[in-house]
């Protein structure tokens, strides 16, 4: 196997591009995919202030690294979710990455600052942990971006994540979500712009990027992801991709180019109905936003410790 660009021995092949690359050319290819996504979807303009949602996993750390490589300065925001050893370890990776590169990492601990954590929120709401966790993350990344006067929040959603979310939204015909599923979500009253610069890169490429760049990341999956429906959808899509390489990317880009606009008005209608939360001012359809309601409910619940042990964790 030879590198497509320089003909040196290749270290990775990417079937959907029908190409293989040596280490240097793979890093170049990865940067190019991010640069193209940023340009094509007009994600970030020169001089804008960027906040990266940092989890300590491969995607968010690679994203932060890639933006720096492309000359796009960004600060990071790490949320301590309180998921036992998993969160402690994730925080250490995020901190070590920022320290080694002299980058600014804002750290917010859910329990310290808001009086609850994800395992307790899951118990208090009797729902899957990812619901409370996702809600908290969406609300706080947006809130900290607005408060810190950042222009844009960048998240590490990759091609595999987005294809799985799209499949889930299509299977349930979630028209409002489909209207909002796009690599860039423009700013509006109470919302900072959201961008996903990794949408042209797959999961395997992100892991390879981290290895080749020496980025030490949290390799364990979140122990509370068990039962997360996106994992099943990812498996289904991987089977499809195995049989026809490029299927995932075609599904996703086909939606962006030919499907998304048909649902955009649904998302606009939902936004038009929003008013300010009486407690925190965030946009909501109710009197009190879902985050404030969750915070009140989970904060009143006896703290729950995540009963999960990580493989190999000390
Ligand atoms: S951290 Fe939170 Fe994820 Fe864990 S509880 Fe679910 S949403 S899986 S990206
Ligand atoms: Zn609120």
PDB file of N, CA and C in Angstrom, residues 79-83 108-125 129 131-140 290-304:
ATOM      1  N   UNK A  79     -16.633  20.340  30.955  1.00  0.00           N
ATOM      2  CA  UNK A  79     -17.672  20.200  31.983  1.00  0.00           C
ATOM      3  C   UNK A  79     -17.428  18.924  32.789  1.00  0.00           C
ATOM      4  N   UNK A  80     -17.296  19.056  34.115  1.00  0.00           N
ATOM      5  CA  UNK A  80     -17.160  17.885  34.987  1.00  0.00           C
ATOM      6  C   UNK A  80     -18.544  17.308  35.227  1.00  0.00           C
ATOM      7  N   UNK A  81     -18.815  16.152  34.614  1.00  0.00           N
ATOM      8  CA  UNK A  81     -20.167  15.588  34.647  1.00  0.00           C
ATOM      9  C   UNK A  81     -20.426  14.735  35.883  1.00  0.00           C
ATOM     10  N   UNK A  82     -19.350  14.409  36.618  1.00  0.00           N
ATOM     11  CA  UNK A  82     -19.512  13.624  37.845  1.00  0.00           C
ATOM     12  C   UNK A  82     -19.751  12.146  37.610  1.00  0.00           C
ATOM     13  N   UNK A  83     -19.260  11.629  36.458  1.00  0.00           N
ATOM     14  CA  UNK A  83     -19.449  10.200  36.159  1.00  0.00           C
ATOM     15  C   UNK A  83     -18.217   9.432  36.669  1.00  0.00           C
ATOM     16  N   UNK A 108     -15.636  23.675  34.438  1.00  0.00           N
ATOM     17  CA  UNK A 108     -16.854  23.887  35.224  1.00  0.00           C
ATOM     18  C   UNK A 108     -17.318  22.531  35.750  1.00  0.00           C
ATOM     19  N   UNK A 109     -17.461  22.425  37.057  1.00  0.00           N
ATOM     20  CA  UNK A 109     -17.932  21.176  37.653  1.00  0.00           C
ATOM     21  C   UNK A 109     -19.427  21.297  37.957  1.00  0.00           C
ATOM     22  N   UNK A 110     -20.199  20.388  37.368  1.00  0.00           N
ATOM     23  CA  UNK A 110     -21.666  20.443  37.530  1.00  0.00           C
ATOM     24  C   UNK A 110     -22.080  20.425  39.004  1.00  0.00           C
ATOM     25  N   UNK A 111     -21.493  19.531  39.774  1.00  0.00           N
ATOM     26  CA  UNK A 111     -21.880  19.391  41.183  1.00  0.00           C
ATOM     27  C   UNK A 111     -21.514  20.649  41.973  1.00  0.00           C
ATOM     28  N   UNK A 112     -20.277  21.117  41.786  1.00  0.00           N
ATOM     29  CA  UNK A 112     -19.836  22.316  42.535  1.00  0.00           C
ATOM     30  C   UNK A 112     -20.647  23.543  42.178  1.00  0.00           C
ATOM     31  N   UNK A 113     -20.882  23.708  40.898  1.00  0.00           N
ATOM     32  CA  UNK A 113     -21.494  24.957  40.459  1.00  0.00           C
ATOM     33  C   UNK A 113     -23.021  24.935  40.429  1.00  0.00           C
ATOM     34  N   UNK A 114     -23.574  23.770  40.074  1.00  0.00           N
ATOM     35  CA  UNK A 114     -25.029  23.733  39.892  1.00  0.00           C
ATOM     36  C   UNK A 114     -25.738  22.761  40.843  1.00  0.00           C
ATOM     37  N   UNK A 115     -24.951  22.080  41.712  1.00  0.00           N
ATOM     38  CA  UNK A 115     -25.559  21.252  42.746  1.00  0.00           C
ATOM     39  C   UNK A 115     -26.075  19.894  42.297  1.00  0.00           C
ATOM     40  N   UNK A 116     -25.653  19.412  41.133  1.00  0.00           N
ATOM     41  CA  UNK A 116     -26.040  18.054  40.722  1.00  0.00           C
ATOM     42  C   UNK A 116     -24.968  17.485  39.796  1.00  0.00           C
ATOM     43  N   UNK A 117     -25.089  16.190  39.501  1.00  0.00           N
ATOM     44  CA  UNK A 117     -24.197  15.572  38.512  1.00  0.00           C
ATOM     45  C   UNK A 117     -25.046  14.661  37.626  1.00  0.00           C
ATOM     46  N   UNK A 118     -24.428  14.074  36.614  1.00  0.00           N
ATOM     47  CA  UNK A 118     -25.214  13.292  35.640  1.00  0.00           C
ATOM     48  C   UNK A 118     -25.854  12.033  36.249  1.00  0.00           C
ATOM     49  N   UNK A 119     -25.116  11.226  37.051  1.00  0.00           N
ATOM     50  CA  UNK A 119     -25.788  10.043  37.619  1.00  0.00           C
ATOM     51  C   UNK A 119     -26.989  10.422  38.488  1.00  0.00           C
ATOM     52  N   UNK A 120     -26.867  11.521  39.242  1.00  0.00           N
ATOM     53  CA  UNK A 120     -27.989  11.941  40.092  1.00  0.00           C
ATOM     54  C   UNK A 120     -29.147  12.461  39.232  1.00  0.00           C
ATOM     55  N   UNK A 121     -28.820  13.195  38.193  1.00  0.00           N
ATOM     56  CA  UNK A 121     -29.870  13.711  37.299  1.00  0.00           C
ATOM     57  C   UNK A 121     -30.626  12.560  36.646  1.00  0.00           C
ATOM     58  N   UNK A 122     -29.893  11.501  36.278  1.00  0.00           N
ATOM     59  CA  UNK A 122     -30.537  10.342  35.644  1.00  0.00           C
ATOM     60  C   UNK A 122     -31.490   9.669  36.638  1.00  0.00           C
ATOM     61  N   UNK A 123     -31.034   9.535  37.888  1.00  0.00           N
ATOM     62  CA  UNK A 123     -31.888   8.897  38.908  1.00  0.00           C
ATOM     63  C   UNK A 123     -33.099   9.774  39.209  1.00  0.00           C
ATOM     64  N   UNK A 124     -32.877  11.084  39.303  1.00  0.00           N
ATOM     65  CA  UNK A 124     -33.967  11.990  39.669  1.00  0.00           C
ATOM     66  C   UNK A 124     -35.043  12.036  38.579  1.00  0.00           C
ATOM     67  N   UNK A 125     -34.622  11.933  37.330  1.00  0.00           N
ATOM     68  CA  UNK A 125     -35.589  12.029  36.232  1.00  0.00           C
ATOM     69  C   UNK A 125     -36.081  10.652  35.784  1.00  0.00           C
ATOM     70  N   UNK A 129     -29.324   8.394  31.222  1.00  0.00           N
ATOM     71  CA  UNK A 129     -28.385   9.461  31.605  1.00  0.00           C
ATOM     72  C   UNK A 129     -28.079  10.434  30.461  1.00  0.00           C
ATOM     73  N   UNK A 131     -29.858  11.756  28.261  1.00  0.00           N
ATOM     74  CA  UNK A 131     -30.826  12.844  28.102  1.00  0.00           C
ATOM     75  C   UNK A 131     -30.450  14.033  28.964  1.00  0.00           C
ATOM     76  N   UNK A 132     -30.260  13.777  30.267  1.00  0.00           N
ATOM     77  CA  UNK A 132     -29.906  14.849  31.208  1.00  0.00           C
ATOM     78  C   UNK A 132     -28.522  15.403  30.889  1.00  0.00           C
ATOM     79  N   UNK A 133     -27.625  14.522  30.497  1.00  0.00           N
ATOM     80  CA  UNK A 133     -26.254  14.929  30.198  1.00  0.00           C
ATOM     81  C   UNK A 133     -26.221  15.839  28.962  1.00  0.00           C
ATOM     82  N   UNK A 134     -26.883  15.396  27.891  1.00  0.00           N
ATOM     83  CA  UNK A 134     -26.905  16.184  26.654  1.00  0.00           C
ATOM     84  C   UNK A 134     -27.555  17.542  26.861  1.00  0.00           C
ATOM     85  N   UNK A 135     -28.642  17.547  27.614  1.00  0.00           N
ATOM     86  CA  UNK A 135     -29.343  18.802  27.908  1.00  0.00           C
ATOM     87  C   UNK A 135     -28.421  19.764  28.667  1.00  0.00           C
ATOM     88  N   UNK A 136     -27.715  19.239  29.680  1.00  0.00           N
ATOM     89  CA  UNK A 136     -26.810  20.077  30.468  1.00  0.00           C
ATOM     90  C   UNK A 136     -25.690  20.629  29.590  1.00  0.00           C
ATOM     91  N   UNK A 137     -25.137  19.769  28.747  1.00  0.00           N
ATOM     92  CA  UNK A 137     -24.024  20.206  27.895  1.00  0.00           C
ATOM     93  C   UNK A 137     -24.482  21.279  26.910  1.00  0.00           C
ATOM     94  N   UNK A 138     -25.605  21.030  26.253  1.00  0.00           N
ATOM     95  CA  UNK A 138     -26.089  22.019  25.266  1.00  0.00           C
ATOM     96  C   UNK A 138     -26.333  23.373  25.917  1.00  0.00           C
ATOM     97  N   UNK A 139     -26.990  23.337  27.072  1.00  0.00           N
ATOM     98  CA  UNK A 139     -27.318  24.582  27.745  1.00  0.00           C
ATOM     99  C   UNK A 139     -26.046  25.312  28.183  1.00  0.00           C
ATOM    100  N   UNK A 140     -25.128  24.582  28.826  1.00  0.00           N
ATOM    101  CA  UNK A 140     -23.969  25.262  29.420  1.00  0.00           C
ATOM    102  C   UNK A 140     -22.942  25.708  28.382  1.00  0.00           C
ATOM    103  N   UNK A 290     -35.687  23.905  30.326  1.00  0.00           N
ATOM    104  CA  UNK A 290     -35.484  22.502  30.698  1.00  0.00           C
ATOM    105  C   UNK A 290     -34.261  22.347  31.599  1.00  0.00           C
ATOM    106  N   UNK A 291     -33.255  23.180  31.412  1.00  0.00           N
ATOM    107  CA  UNK A 291     -32.062  23.087  32.257  1.00  0.00           C
ATOM    108  C   UNK A 291     -32.391  23.484  33.695  1.00  0.00           C
ATOM    109  N   UNK A 292     -33.089  24.587  33.870  1.00  0.00           N
ATOM    110  CA  UNK A 292     -33.432  25.025  35.226  1.00  0.00           C
ATOM    111  C   UNK A 292     -34.350  24.016  35.910  1.00  0.00           C
ATOM    112  N   UNK A 293     -35.254  23.404  35.130  1.00  0.00           N
ATOM    113  CA  UNK A 293     -36.144  22.389  35.700  1.00  0.00           C
ATOM    114  C   UNK A 293     -35.328  21.165  36.131  1.00  0.00           C
ATOM    115  N   UNK A 294     -34.384  20.768  35.289  1.00  0.00           N
ATOM    116  CA  UNK A 294     -33.534  19.614  35.612  1.00  0.00           C
ATOM    117  C   UNK A 294     -32.688  19.904  36.844  1.00  0.00           C
ATOM    118  N   UNK A 295     -32.132  21.088  36.887  1.00  0.00           N
ATOM    119  CA  UNK A 295     -31.269  21.481  37.996  1.00  0.00           C
ATOM    120  C   UNK A 295     -32.037  21.429  39.322  1.00  0.00           C
ATOM    121  N   UNK A 296     -33.264  21.920  39.299  1.00  0.00           N
ATOM    122  CA  UNK A 296     -34.073  21.928  40.515  1.00  0.00           C
ATOM    123  C   UNK A 296     -34.383  20.492  40.954  1.00  0.00           C
ATOM    124  N   UNK A 297     -34.757  19.665  40.001  1.00  0.00           N
ATOM    125  CA  UNK A 297     -35.143  18.287  40.322  1.00  0.00           C
ATOM    126  C   UNK A 297     -33.928  17.465  40.788  1.00  0.00           C
ATOM    127  N   UNK A 298     -32.835  17.549  40.031  1.00  0.00           N
ATOM    128  CA  UNK A 298     -31.648  16.750  40.356  1.00  0.00           C
ATOM    129  C   UNK A 298     -30.979  17.278  41.625  1.00  0.00           C
ATOM    130  N   UNK A 299     -31.033  18.600  41.832  1.00  0.00           N
ATOM    131  CA  UNK A 299     -30.405  19.210  43.009  1.00  0.00           C
ATOM    132  C   UNK A 299     -31.104  18.799  44.297  1.00  0.00           C
ATOM    133  N   UNK A 300     -32.381  18.459  44.185  1.00  0.00           N
ATOM    134  CA  UNK A 300     -33.148  18.082  45.373  1.00  0.00           C
ATOM    135  C   UNK A 300     -33.005  16.592  45.673  1.00  0.00           C
ATOM    136  N   UNK A 301     -32.389  15.867  44.771  1.00  0.00           N
ATOM    137  CA  UNK A 301     -32.265  14.407  44.911  1.00  0.00           C
ATOM    138  C   UNK A 301     -30.990  14.056  45.677  1.00  0.00           C
ATOM    139  N   UNK A 302     -31.072  13.022  46.458  1.00  0.00           N
ATOM    140  CA  UNK A 302     -29.893  12.477  47.145  1.00  0.00           C
ATOM    141  C   UNK A 302     -28.791  12.178  46.111  1.00  0.00           C
ATOM    142  N   UNK A 303     -27.544  12.624  46.326  1.00  0.00           N
ATOM    143  CA  UNK A 303     -26.498  12.343  45.334  1.00  0.00           C
ATOM    144  C   UNK A 303     -26.329  10.846  45.063  1.00  0.00           C
ATOM    145  N   UNK A 304     -26.207  10.514  43.802  1.00  0.00           N
ATOM    146  CA  UNK A 304     -26.044   9.117  43.378  1.00  0.00           C
ATOM    147  C   UNK A 304     -24.631   8.954  42.838  1.00  0.00           C
TER     148      UNK A 304
END
